[in-house]
Amino acid sequence: MLIKLAVLFSGNGGNLENILEKLHQKTFGENTFEVVLCVCNKKEAYGIQRALKYGLNTKVIEHEKFTSREEFDAELVKTIKESQADLTVLVGFMRILSPVFTQEIKAINLHPSLLPLFKGAHAIQESYESDMKVAGISIHWVNEELDGGKIIAQKAFEKGKLNFEDFEAKIHALEHELLPEAIVQIFENN
């Protein structure tokens, strides 16, 4: 079966490129995955260049050009539905989504902490600075609550004496490993 993916990002696009490298036009079991849509809310984001390396144009929908969060989300929903994506993947998409989006689109989010701890935009820093001995990443379904949807997958590591740069690199390495696996598993389990 052909599984169509939409990927939403706001910045560097490292996880976007990881999905393109590991899943785009590749087959796992009965399923072939194709990224049919890349969406970014910032026109100067480096991830747009990463998508171009795979022959994909990014649809830029700048949130500042909308009068409300709901209006922006409605445009996202329209764009995603037009692409006929089976799953939308949020990778560093720095927007809080309203029910206009969450009630219409089947989406997962990659989050750089062990949820339900350290929700929001500063998760890596907060996790690093915490007294916890472990850190990690979570992949969860998107719902109305910020970083609050049902958890699909998690991976943890011991913090040890890592400096911040190495800690952050470890988080991103885990993201690149776990996200493609989780996407494949979602459709194996359906």
PDB file of N, CA and C in Angstrom, residues 114 117-118 126-136 156-162 167 170:
ATOM      1  N   LEU A 114      11.258  13.130  27.523  1.00  0.00           N
ATOM      2  CA  LEU A 114      10.424  12.005  27.927  1.00  0.00           C
ATOM      3  C   LEU A 114       9.117  12.575  28.465  1.00  0.00           C
ATOM      4  N   LEU A 117       7.007  14.900  30.824  1.00  0.00           N
ATOM      5  CA  LEU A 117       7.909  15.912  31.368  1.00  0.00           C
ATOM      6  C   LEU A 117       8.421  16.842  30.275  1.00  0.00           C
ATOM      7  N   PHE A 118       8.672  18.075  30.650  1.00  0.00           N
ATOM      8  CA  PHE A 118       9.332  19.073  29.788  1.00  0.00           C
ATOM      9  C   PHE A 118       8.612  19.288  28.458  1.00  0.00           C
ATOM     10  N   GLU A 126      15.517  22.300  29.416  1.00  0.00           N
ATOM     11  CA  GLU A 126      14.913  21.955  30.714  1.00  0.00           C
ATOM     12  C   GLU A 126      15.274  20.530  31.131  1.00  0.00           C
ATOM     13  N   SER A 127      15.275  19.621  30.185  1.00  0.00           N
ATOM     14  CA  SER A 127      15.629  18.242  30.464  1.00  0.00           C
ATOM     15  C   SER A 127      17.093  18.148  30.891  1.00  0.00           C
ATOM     16  N   TYR A 128      17.954  18.857  30.183  1.00  0.00           N
ATOM     17  CA  TYR A 128      19.384  18.851  30.489  1.00  0.00           C
ATOM     18  C   TYR A 128      19.648  19.392  31.899  1.00  0.00           C
ATOM     19  N   GLU A 129      18.955  20.469  32.238  1.00  0.00           N
ATOM     20  CA  GLU A 129      19.197  21.135  33.527  1.00  0.00           C
ATOM     21  C   GLU A 129      18.499  20.455  34.700  1.00  0.00           C
ATOM     22  N   SER A 130      17.625  19.503  34.429  1.00  0.00           N
ATOM     23  CA  SER A 130      16.876  18.850  35.512  1.00  0.00           C
ATOM     24  C   SER A 130      17.785  17.904  36.291  1.00  0.00           C
ATOM     25  N   ASP A 131      17.307  17.473  37.454  1.00  0.00           N
ATOM     26  CA  ASP A 131      18.038  16.513  38.283  1.00  0.00           C
ATOM     27  C   ASP A 131      17.871  15.074  37.793  1.00  0.00           C
ATOM     28  N   MET A 132      17.068  14.869  36.778  1.00  0.00           N
ATOM     29  CA  MET A 132      16.832  13.511  36.292  1.00  0.00           C
ATOM     30  C   MET A 132      18.121  12.883  35.783  1.00  0.00           C
ATOM     31  N   LYS A 133      18.258  11.594  35.982  1.00  0.00           N
ATOM     32  CA  LYS A 133      19.454  10.858  35.552  1.00  0.00           C
ATOM     33  C   LYS A 133      19.321  10.353  34.123  1.00  0.00           C
ATOM     34  N   VAL A 134      18.086  10.339  33.608  1.00  0.00           N
ATOM     35  CA  VAL A 134      17.839   9.926  32.231  1.00  0.00           C
ATOM     36  C   VAL A 134      17.149  11.042  31.471  1.00  0.00           C
ATOM     37  N   ALA A 135      17.295  10.997  30.172  1.00  0.00           N
ATOM     38  CA  ALA A 135      16.605  11.923  29.273  1.00  0.00           C
ATOM     39  C   ALA A 135      16.193  11.110  28.061  1.00  0.00           C
ATOM     40  N   GLY A 136      15.519  11.754  27.123  1.00  0.00           N
ATOM     41  CA  GLY A 136      15.130  11.005  25.938  1.00  0.00           C
ATOM     42  C   GLY A 136      14.181  11.778  25.061  1.00  0.00           C
ATOM     43  N   ALA A 156      15.067   6.367  25.796  1.00  0.00           N
ATOM     44  CA  ALA A 156      15.776   7.099  26.848  1.00  0.00           C
ATOM     45  C   ALA A 156      17.255   6.748  26.835  1.00  0.00           C
ATOM     46  N   PHE A 157      18.039   7.605  27.478  1.00  0.00           N
ATOM     47  CA  PHE A 157      19.464   7.348  27.668  1.00  0.00           C
ATOM     48  C   PHE A 157      19.884   7.947  29.001  1.00  0.00           C
ATOM     49  N   GLU A 158      20.977   7.459  29.532  1.00  0.00           N
ATOM     50  CA  GLU A 158      21.500   8.011  30.778  1.00  0.00           C
ATOM     51  C   GLU A 158      22.297   9.270  30.463  1.00  0.00           C
ATOM     52  N   LYS A 159      22.027  10.327  31.222  1.00  0.00           N
ATOM     53  CA  LYS A 159      22.676  11.609  30.964  1.00  0.00           C
ATOM     54  C   LYS A 159      24.163  11.586  31.301  1.00  0.00           C
ATOM     55  N   GLY A 160      24.529  10.876  32.355  1.00  0.00           N
ATOM     56  CA  GLY A 160      25.933  10.837  32.750  1.00  0.00           C
ATOM     57  C   GLY A 160      26.487  12.241  32.915  1.00  0.00           C
ATOM     58  N   LYS A 161      27.661  12.471  32.379  1.00  0.00           N
ATOM     59  CA  LYS A 161      28.315  13.780  32.521  1.00  0.00           C
ATOM     60  C   LYS A 161      28.406  14.506  31.173  1.00  0.00           C
ATOM     61  N   LEU A 162      27.442  14.265  30.309  1.00  0.00           N
ATOM     62  CA  LEU A 162      27.445  14.909  28.990  1.00  0.00           C
ATOM     63  C   LEU A 162      27.384  16.427  29.130  1.00  0.00           C
ATOM     64  N   PHE A 167      24.792  16.374  24.778  1.00  0.00           N
ATOM     65  CA  PHE A 167      23.439  15.991  25.190  1.00  0.00           C
ATOM     66  C   PHE A 167      22.458  16.238  24.043  1.00  0.00           C
ATOM     67  N   LYS A 170      22.927  13.845  21.211  1.00  0.00           N
ATOM     68  CA  LYS A 170      22.380  12.529  21.570  1.00  0.00           C
ATOM     69  C   LYS A 170      20.858  12.514  21.342  1.00  0.00           C
TER      70      LYS A 170
END
